[in-house]
Amino acid sequence: MRVPKLVVTLLATLVAAAGCATAKSALPAAASVSAPASAAVTVPQALTFSGTTIEGAAFDAASLAGKPAMLWFWAPWCATCASEAQSVADLHDEYGDRLGILGIGGLGTNDAMKEFVSEMQVGAVPHLSDPAGKIWQRFGIAQQSWYVFVDAKGTIVHRGYLDDLQLTTKVKELTAPTA
C-alpha cells in the first residue's frame, strides 16, 4: 500500500515534535478563567487548547476542566480505533458525568471522520477534526490509537496506547471517589 506524501510528512513532523519535548514539559502552568456560573475555575495548561468539532462548531477544551479528562486520538481508517470505539462509547455512557471525554480525529478528511463517528456510533462523545495534526503535535502523539489522561488537578497522568481492560481500569482509577 502506498502512503500519501502528506501523511508521511505529517507523521515525520509529529515524530520530530514528540522527540523535542514531553507533553508535561511542553505545557506551561495552569491559567484561571471564569466559568459561566461566575465561579473561578482553574484550567490546567493541558486543557488550554481549542479546535473545531467534526460538525464545524468551535470547541474549547477548558470546558473539560474540573474533573478528570480522557483525550482519545484516533484516525478514521484505523482498525484499532474502530475496535476501541464501542469501549469509548460505553465509558462515556457510564462515566460521562465524572469524566470529560474528547475524541481528536486526525490523519484523514473531515468527511471520513464524520463517517467513522457515525458508523462506530460514538456520536455522543464530542470529536475534534484535526487533519493537520496540530493538537496531536501539541501532545506529542505520533500514532493512533492513543490516549491522554488528565487528572482532576490538571496533571497528565497517562499518554499512550491502552487495550480495553487497561482503558477501563484507568477510567475507574481516575473517577474513583477520594477519601
PDB file of N, CA and C in Angstrom, residues 24-102:
ATOM      1  N   LYS A  24       4.267  16.924  29.299  1.00  0.00           N
ATOM      2  CA  LYS A  24       4.329  17.690  30.535  1.00  0.00           C
ATOM      3  C   LYS A  24       5.248  18.895  30.384  1.00  0.00           C
ATOM      4  N   SER A  25       6.446  18.694  29.837  1.00  0.00           N
ATOM      5  CA  SER A  25       7.394  19.799  29.769  1.00  0.00           C
ATOM      6  C   SER A  25       7.007  20.826  28.715  1.00  0.00           C
ATOM      7  N   ALA A  26       6.218  20.436  27.735  1.00  0.00           N
ATOM      8  CA  ALA A  26       5.839  21.360  26.677  1.00  0.00           C
ATOM      9  C   ALA A  26       4.676  22.249  27.087  1.00  0.00           C
ATOM     10  N   LEU A  27       4.078  21.956  28.242  1.00  0.00           N
ATOM     11  CA  LEU A  27       2.906  22.694  28.653  1.00  0.00           C
ATOM     12  C   LEU A  27       3.212  23.556  29.867  1.00  0.00           C
ATOM     13  N   PRO A  28       2.976  24.873  29.780  1.00  0.00           N
ATOM     14  CA  PRO A  28       3.227  25.741  30.919  1.00  0.00           C
ATOM     15  C   PRO A  28       2.196  25.554  32.029  1.00  0.00           C
ATOM     16  N   ALA A  29       2.260  26.344  33.046  1.00  0.00           N
ATOM     17  CA  ALA A  29       1.390  26.251  34.214  1.00  0.00           C
ATOM     18  C   ALA A  29      -0.068  26.539  33.876  1.00  0.00           C
ATOM     19  N   ALA A  30      -0.935  26.281  34.844  1.00  0.00           N
ATOM     20  CA  ALA A  30      -2.372  26.444  34.670  1.00  0.00           C
ATOM     21  C   ALA A  30      -2.760  27.914  34.610  1.00  0.00           C
ATOM     22  N   ALA A  31      -3.932  28.164  34.045  1.00  0.00           N
ATOM     23  CA  ALA A  31      -4.471  29.511  33.949  1.00  0.00           C
ATOM     24  C   ALA A  31      -5.847  29.535  34.591  1.00  0.00           C
ATOM     25  N   SER A  32      -6.284  30.683  35.061  1.00  0.00           N
ATOM     26  CA  SER A  32      -7.616  30.805  35.631  1.00  0.00           C
ATOM     27  C   SER A  32      -8.530  31.479  34.624  1.00  0.00           C
ATOM     28  N   VAL A  33      -9.743  30.980  34.547  1.00  0.00           N
ATOM     29  CA  VAL A  33     -10.762  31.582  33.701  1.00  0.00           C
ATOM     30  C   VAL A  33     -12.051  31.629  34.500  1.00  0.00           C
ATOM     31  N   SER A  34     -12.994  32.392  34.029  1.00  0.00           N
ATOM     32  CA  SER A  34     -14.282  32.459  34.700  1.00  0.00           C
ATOM     33  C   SER A  34     -15.237  31.472  34.081  1.00  0.00           C
ATOM     34  N   ALA A  35     -15.897  30.715  34.925  1.00  0.00           N
ATOM     35  CA  ALA A  35     -16.897  29.757  34.471  1.00  0.00           C
ATOM     36  C   ALA A  35     -18.216  30.488  34.273  1.00  0.00           C
ATOM     37  N   PRO A  36     -19.131  29.893  33.496  1.00  0.00           N
ATOM     38  CA  PRO A  36     -20.418  30.544  33.273  1.00  0.00           C
ATOM     39  C   PRO A  36     -21.171  30.846  34.569  1.00  0.00           C
ATOM     40  N   ALA A  37     -20.955  30.044  35.613  1.00  0.00           N
ATOM     41  CA  ALA A  37     -21.663  30.246  36.874  1.00  0.00           C
ATOM     42  C   ALA A  37     -20.970  31.286  37.750  1.00  0.00           C
ATOM     43  N   SER A  38     -20.065  32.083  37.188  1.00  0.00           N
ATOM     44  CA  SER A  38     -19.332  33.141  37.871  1.00  0.00           C
ATOM     45  C   SER A  38     -18.314  32.636  38.883  1.00  0.00           C
ATOM     46  N   ALA A  39     -18.117  31.331  38.983  1.00  0.00           N
ATOM     47  CA  ALA A  39     -17.101  30.782  39.879  1.00  0.00           C
ATOM     48  C   ALA A  39     -15.795  30.671  39.104  1.00  0.00           C
ATOM     49  N   ALA A  40     -14.694  31.002  39.772  1.00  0.00           N
ATOM     50  CA  ALA A  40     -13.392  30.895  39.119  1.00  0.00           C
ATOM     51  C   ALA A  40     -13.021  29.425  39.004  1.00  0.00           C
ATOM     52  N   VAL A  41     -12.666  29.013  37.823  1.00  0.00           N
ATOM     53  CA  VAL A  41     -12.253  27.641  37.564  1.00  0.00           C
ATOM     54  C   VAL A  41     -10.815  27.692  37.092  1.00  0.00           C
ATOM     55  N   THR A  42      -9.977  26.890  37.705  1.00  0.00           N
ATOM     56  CA  THR A  42      -8.595  26.831  37.256  1.00  0.00           C
ATOM     57  C   THR A  42      -8.522  25.840  36.104  1.00  0.00           C
ATOM     58  N   VAL A  43      -8.075  26.317  34.970  1.00  0.00           N
ATOM     59  CA  VAL A  43      -7.958  25.471  33.788  1.00  0.00           C
ATOM     60  C   VAL A  43      -6.499  25.063  33.651  1.00  0.00           C
ATOM     61  N   PRO A  44      -6.231  23.757  33.747  1.00  0.00           N
ATOM     62  CA  PRO A  44      -4.843  23.317  33.603  1.00  0.00           C
ATOM     63  C   PRO A  44      -4.346  23.572  32.188  1.00  0.00           C
ATOM     64  N   GLN A  45      -3.051  23.801  32.052  1.00  0.00           N
ATOM     65  CA  GLN A  45      -2.476  24.085  30.747  1.00  0.00           C
ATOM     66  C   GLN A  45      -2.766  22.956  29.757  1.00  0.00           C
ATOM     67  N   ALA A  46      -2.854  21.734  30.248  1.00  0.00           N
ATOM     68  CA  ALA A  46      -3.150  20.601  29.364  1.00  0.00           C
ATOM     69  C   ALA A  46      -4.484  20.774  28.641  1.00  0.00           C
ATOM     70  N   LEU A  47      -5.379  21.577  29.222  1.00  0.00           N
ATOM     71  CA  LEU A  47      -6.703  21.761  28.620  1.00  0.00           C
ATOM     72  C   LEU A  47      -6.898  23.168  28.062  1.00  0.00           C
ATOM     73  N   THR A  48      -5.814  23.867  27.795  1.00  0.00           N
ATOM     74  CA  THR A  48      -5.929  25.208  27.204  1.00  0.00           C
ATOM     75  C   THR A  48      -5.652  25.134  25.705  1.00  0.00           C
ATOM     76  N   PHE A  49      -6.532  24.459  25.027  1.00  0.00           N
ATOM     77  CA  PHE A  49      -6.483  24.408  23.567  1.00  0.00           C
ATOM     78  C   PHE A  49      -7.913  24.412  23.053  1.00  0.00           C
ATOM     79  N   SER A  50      -8.057  24.730  21.820  1.00  0.00           N
ATOM     80  CA  SER A  50      -9.377  24.745  21.209  1.00  0.00           C
ATOM     81  C   SER A  50      -9.279  24.120  19.827  1.00  0.00           C
ATOM     82  N   GLY A  51     -10.422  23.848  19.276  1.00  0.00           N
ATOM     83  CA  GLY A  51     -10.464  23.263  17.942  1.00  0.00           C
ATOM     84  C   GLY A  51     -11.862  23.374  17.381  1.00  0.00           C
ATOM     85  N   THR A  52     -12.070  22.677  16.298  1.00  0.00           N
ATOM     86  CA  THR A  52     -13.360  22.651  15.633  1.00  0.00           C
ATOM     87  C   THR A  52     -13.860  21.220  15.626  1.00  0.00           C
ATOM     88  N   THR A  53     -15.106  21.047  16.020  1.00  0.00           N
ATOM     89  CA  THR A  53     -15.683  19.702  16.014  1.00  0.00           C
ATOM     90  C   THR A  53     -15.855  19.230  14.569  1.00  0.00           C
ATOM     91  N   ILE A  54     -16.098  17.944  14.417  1.00  0.00           N
ATOM     92  CA  ILE A  54     -16.303  17.426  13.061  1.00  0.00           C
ATOM     93  C   ILE A  54     -17.562  18.005  12.426  1.00  0.00           C
ATOM     94  N   GLU A  55     -18.444  18.565  13.259  1.00  0.00           N
ATOM     95  CA  GLU A  55     -19.653  19.214  12.747  1.00  0.00           C
ATOM     96  C   GLU A  55     -19.413  20.678  12.408  1.00  0.00           C
ATOM     97  N   GLY A  56     -18.219  21.204  12.731  1.00  0.00           N
ATOM     98  CA  GLY A  56     -17.882  22.577  12.391  1.00  0.00           C
ATOM     99  C   GLY A  56     -18.076  23.584  13.513  1.00  0.00           C
ATOM    100  N   ALA A  57     -18.414  23.134  14.711  1.00  0.00           N
ATOM    101  CA  ALA A  57     -18.605  24.036  15.841  1.00  0.00           C
ATOM    102  C   ALA A  57     -17.287  24.269  16.573  1.00  0.00           C
ATOM    103  N   ALA A  58     -17.158  25.440  17.178  1.00  0.00           N
ATOM    104  CA  ALA A  58     -15.975  25.736  17.989  1.00  0.00           C
ATOM    105  C   ALA A  58     -16.042  24.929  19.279  1.00  0.00           C
ATOM    106  N   PHE A  59     -14.877  24.463  19.739  1.00  0.00           N
ATOM    107  CA  PHE A  59     -14.803  23.707  20.993  1.00  0.00           C
ATOM    108  C   PHE A  59     -13.601  24.196  21.784  1.00  0.00           C
ATOM    109  N   ASP A  60     -13.823  24.496  23.056  1.00  0.00           N
ATOM    110  CA  ASP A  60     -12.759  24.928  23.950  1.00  0.00           C
ATOM    111  C   ASP A  60     -12.547  23.825  24.988  1.00  0.00           C
ATOM    112  N   ALA A  61     -11.366  23.254  25.025  1.00  0.00           N
ATOM    113  CA  ALA A  61     -11.077  22.156  25.946  1.00  0.00           C
ATOM    114  C   ALA A  61     -11.149  22.594  27.401  1.00  0.00           C
ATOM    115  N   ALA A  62     -11.126  23.884  27.671  1.00  0.00           N
ATOM    116  CA  ALA A  62     -11.293  24.369  29.038  1.00  0.00           C
ATOM    117  C   ALA A  62     -12.618  23.897  29.624  1.00  0.00           C
ATOM    118  N   SER A  63     -13.572  23.578  28.771  1.00  0.00           N
ATOM    119  CA  SER A  63     -14.865  23.076  29.241  1.00  0.00           C
ATOM    120  C   SER A  63     -14.729  21.718  29.937  1.00  0.00           C
ATOM    121  N   LEU A  64     -13.592  21.055  29.774  1.00  0.00           N
ATOM    122  CA  LEU A  64     -13.352  19.761  30.424  1.00  0.00           C
ATOM    123  C   LEU A  64     -12.730  19.921  31.812  1.00  0.00           C
ATOM    124  N   ALA A  65     -12.324  21.132  32.173  1.00  0.00           N
ATOM    125  CA  ALA A  65     -11.637  21.374  33.448  1.00  0.00           C
ATOM    126  C   ALA A  65     -12.558  21.103  34.632  1.00  0.00           C
ATOM    127  N   GLY A  66     -11.939  20.711  35.735  1.00  0.00           N
ATOM    128  CA  GLY A  66     -12.680  20.497  36.973  1.00  0.00           C
ATOM    129  C   GLY A  66     -12.930  19.043  37.302  1.00  0.00           C
ATOM    130  N   LYS A  67     -12.713  18.172  36.343  1.00  0.00           N
ATOM    131  CA  LYS A  67     -12.830  16.737  36.566  1.00  0.00           C
ATOM    132  C   LYS A  67     -11.816  16.052  35.662  1.00  0.00           C
ATOM    133  N   PRO A  68     -11.548  14.775  35.888  1.00  0.00           N
ATOM    134  CA  PRO A  68     -10.593  14.091  35.010  1.00  0.00           C
ATOM    135  C   PRO A  68     -11.066  14.138  33.556  1.00  0.00           C
ATOM    136  N   ALA A  69     -10.107  14.054  32.651  1.00  0.00           N
ATOM    137  CA  ALA A  69     -10.435  14.082  31.224  1.00  0.00           C
ATOM    138  C   ALA A  69      -9.663  12.999  30.481  1.00  0.00           C
ATOM    139  N   MET A  70     -10.298  12.468  29.459  1.00  0.00           N
ATOM    140  CA  MET A  70      -9.687  11.465  28.590  1.00  0.00           C
ATOM    141  C   MET A  70      -9.725  12.007  27.166  1.00  0.00           C
ATOM    142  N   LEU A  71      -8.556  12.134  26.560  1.00  0.00           N
ATOM    143  CA  LEU A  71      -8.452  12.549  25.163  1.00  0.00           C
ATOM    144  C   LEU A  71      -8.104  11.306  24.359  1.00  0.00           C
ATOM    145  N   TRP A  72      -8.915  11.001  23.359  1.00  0.00           N
ATOM    146  CA  TRP A  72      -8.711   9.815  22.522  1.00  0.00           C
ATOM    147  C   TRP A  72      -8.281  10.285  21.141  1.00  0.00           C
ATOM    148  N   PHE A  73      -7.057   9.963  20.766  1.00  0.00           N
ATOM    149  CA  PHE A  73      -6.511  10.332  19.459  1.00  0.00           C
ATOM    150  C   PHE A  73      -6.713   9.170  18.499  1.00  0.00           C
ATOM    151  N   TRP A  74      -7.499   9.390  17.458  1.00  0.00           N
ATOM    152  CA  TRP A  74      -7.862   8.321  16.531  1.00  0.00           C
ATOM    153  C   TRP A  74      -7.782   8.805  15.082  1.00  0.00           C
ATOM    154  N   ALA A  75      -7.794   7.836  14.170  1.00  0.00           N
ATOM    155  CA  ALA A  75      -7.817   8.132  12.732  1.00  0.00           C
ATOM    156  C   ALA A  75      -8.976   7.358  12.112  1.00  0.00           C
ATOM    157  N   PRO A  76      -9.619   7.914  11.100  1.00  0.00           N
ATOM    158  CA  PRO A  76     -10.821   7.292  10.547  1.00  0.00           C
ATOM    159  C   PRO A  76     -10.583   5.959   9.836  1.00  0.00           C
ATOM    160  N   TRP A  77      -9.366   5.678   9.422  1.00  0.00           N
ATOM    161  CA  TRP A  77      -9.057   4.434   8.708  1.00  0.00           C
ATOM    162  C   TRP A  77      -8.412   3.397   9.622  1.00  0.00           C
ATOM    163  N   CYS A  78      -8.281   3.689  10.883  1.00  0.00           N
ATOM    164  CA  CYS A  78      -7.554   2.853  11.838  1.00  0.00           C
ATOM    165  C   CYS A  78      -8.436   1.723  12.374  1.00  0.00           C
ATOM    166  N   ALA A  79      -8.040   0.480  12.099  1.00  0.00           N
ATOM    167  CA  ALA A  79      -8.812  -0.683  12.563  1.00  0.00           C
ATOM    168  C   ALA A  79      -8.804  -0.779  14.090  1.00  0.00           C
ATOM    169  N   THR A  80      -7.684  -0.450  14.713  1.00  0.00           N
ATOM    170  CA  THR A  80      -7.619  -0.478  16.178  1.00  0.00           C
ATOM    171  C   THR A  80      -8.577   0.548  16.766  1.00  0.00           C
ATOM    172  N   CYS A  81      -8.609   1.724  16.171  1.00  0.00           N
ATOM    173  CA  CYS A  81      -9.523   2.776  16.636  1.00  0.00           C
ATOM    174  C   CYS A  81     -10.978   2.309  16.519  1.00  0.00           C
ATOM    175  N   ALA A  82     -11.288   1.664  15.412  1.00  0.00           N
ATOM    176  CA  ALA A  82     -12.645   1.159  15.208  1.00  0.00           C
ATOM    177  C   ALA A  82     -13.004   0.119  16.261  1.00  0.00           C
ATOM    178  N   SER A  83     -12.030  -0.726  16.620  1.00  0.00           N
ATOM    179  CA  SER A  83     -12.314  -1.753  17.627  1.00  0.00           C
ATOM    180  C   SER A  83     -12.460  -1.155  19.022  1.00  0.00           C
ATOM    181  N   GLU A  84     -11.895   0.021  19.264  1.00  0.00           N
ATOM    182  CA  GLU A  84     -11.986   0.674  20.569  1.00  0.00           C
ATOM    183  C   GLU A  84     -13.191   1.594  20.694  1.00  0.00           C
ATOM    184  N   ALA A  85     -13.823   1.916  19.595  1.00  0.00           N
ATOM    185  CA  ALA A  85     -14.916   2.887  19.596  1.00  0.00           C
ATOM    186  C   ALA A  85     -16.052   2.484  20.539  1.00  0.00           C
ATOM    187  N   GLN A  86     -16.411   1.220  20.554  1.00  0.00           N
ATOM    188  CA  GLN A  86     -17.512   0.792  21.433  1.00  0.00           C
ATOM    189  C   GLN A  86     -17.151   0.986  22.896  1.00  0.00           C
ATOM    190  N   SER A  87     -15.891   0.705  23.250  1.00  0.00           N
ATOM    191  CA  SER A  87     -15.449   0.915  24.636  1.00  0.00           C
ATOM    192  C   SER A  87     -15.524   2.390  25.005  1.00  0.00           C
ATOM    193  N   VAL A  88     -15.097   3.255  24.094  1.00  0.00           N
ATOM    194  CA  VAL A  88     -15.152   4.697  24.348  1.00  0.00           C
ATOM    195  C   VAL A  88     -16.607   5.131  24.537  1.00  0.00           C
ATOM    196  N   ALA A  89     -17.505   4.639  23.689  1.00  0.00           N
ATOM    197  CA  ALA A  89     -18.927   4.981  23.815  1.00  0.00           C
ATOM    198  C   ALA A  89     -19.489   4.474  25.143  1.00  0.00           C
ATOM    199  N   ASP A  90     -19.129   3.246  25.515  1.00  0.00           N
ATOM    200  CA  ASP A  90     -19.607   2.677  26.784  1.00  0.00           C
ATOM    201  C   ASP A  90     -19.082   3.471  27.977  1.00  0.00           C
ATOM    202  N   LEU A  91     -17.809   3.858  27.926  1.00  0.00           N
ATOM    203  CA  LEU A  91     -17.235   4.651  29.014  1.00  0.00           C
ATOM    204  C   LEU A  91     -17.931   6.006  29.124  1.00  0.00           C
ATOM    205  N   HIS A  92     -18.255   6.598  27.991  1.00  0.00           N
ATOM    206  CA  HIS A  92     -18.985   7.865  28.008  1.00  0.00           C
ATOM    207  C   HIS A  92     -20.339   7.683  28.675  1.00  0.00           C
ATOM    208  N   ASP A  93     -21.041   6.610  28.330  1.00  0.00           N
ATOM    209  CA  ASP A  93     -22.361   6.356  28.909  1.00  0.00           C
ATOM    210  C   ASP A  93     -22.281   6.147  30.422  1.00  0.00           C
ATOM    211  N   GLU A  94     -21.258   5.422  30.879  1.00  0.00           N
ATOM    212  CA  GLU A  94     -21.148   5.087  32.293  1.00  0.00           C
ATOM    213  C   GLU A  94     -20.482   6.170  33.135  1.00  0.00           C
ATOM    214  N   TYR A  95     -19.473   6.839  32.589  1.00  0.00           N
ATOM    215  CA  TYR A  95     -18.669   7.774  33.380  1.00  0.00           C
ATOM    216  C   TYR A  95     -18.733   9.221  32.908  1.00  0.00           C
ATOM    217  N   GLY A  96     -19.544   9.493  31.904  1.00  0.00           N
ATOM    218  CA  GLY A  96     -19.580  10.827  31.303  1.00  0.00           C
ATOM    219  C   GLY A  96     -19.891  11.962  32.262  1.00  0.00           C
ATOM    220  N   ASP A  97     -20.559  11.671  33.385  1.00  0.00           N
ATOM    221  CA  ASP A  97     -20.838  12.712  34.371  1.00  0.00           C
ATOM    222  C   ASP A  97     -19.639  12.988  35.271  1.00  0.00           C
ATOM    223  N   ARG A  98     -18.650  12.074  35.293  1.00  0.00           N
ATOM    224  CA  ARG A  98     -17.471  12.213  36.151  1.00  0.00           C
ATOM    225  C   ARG A  98     -16.174  12.332  35.365  1.00  0.00           C
ATOM    226  N   LEU A  99     -16.238  12.195  34.051  1.00  0.00           N
ATOM    227  CA  LEU A  99     -15.057  12.179  33.204  1.00  0.00           C
ATOM    228  C   LEU A  99     -15.351  12.904  31.903  1.00  0.00           C
ATOM    229  N   GLY A 100     -14.549  13.898  31.587  1.00  0.00           N
ATOM    230  CA  GLY A 100     -14.678  14.555  30.295  1.00  0.00           C
ATOM    231  C   GLY A 100     -14.001  13.693  29.241  1.00  0.00           C
ATOM    232  N   ILE A 101     -14.716  13.388  28.183  1.00  0.00           N
ATOM    233  CA  ILE A 101     -14.166  12.555  27.115  1.00  0.00           C
ATOM    234  C   ILE A 101     -14.205  13.353  25.823  1.00  0.00           C
ATOM    235  N   LEU A 102     -13.067  13.375  25.123  1.00  0.00           N
ATOM    236  CA  LEU A 102     -12.961  14.111  23.869  1.00  0.00           C
ATOM    237  C   LEU A 102     -12.193  13.267  22.868  1.00  0.00           C
TER     238      LEU A 102
END
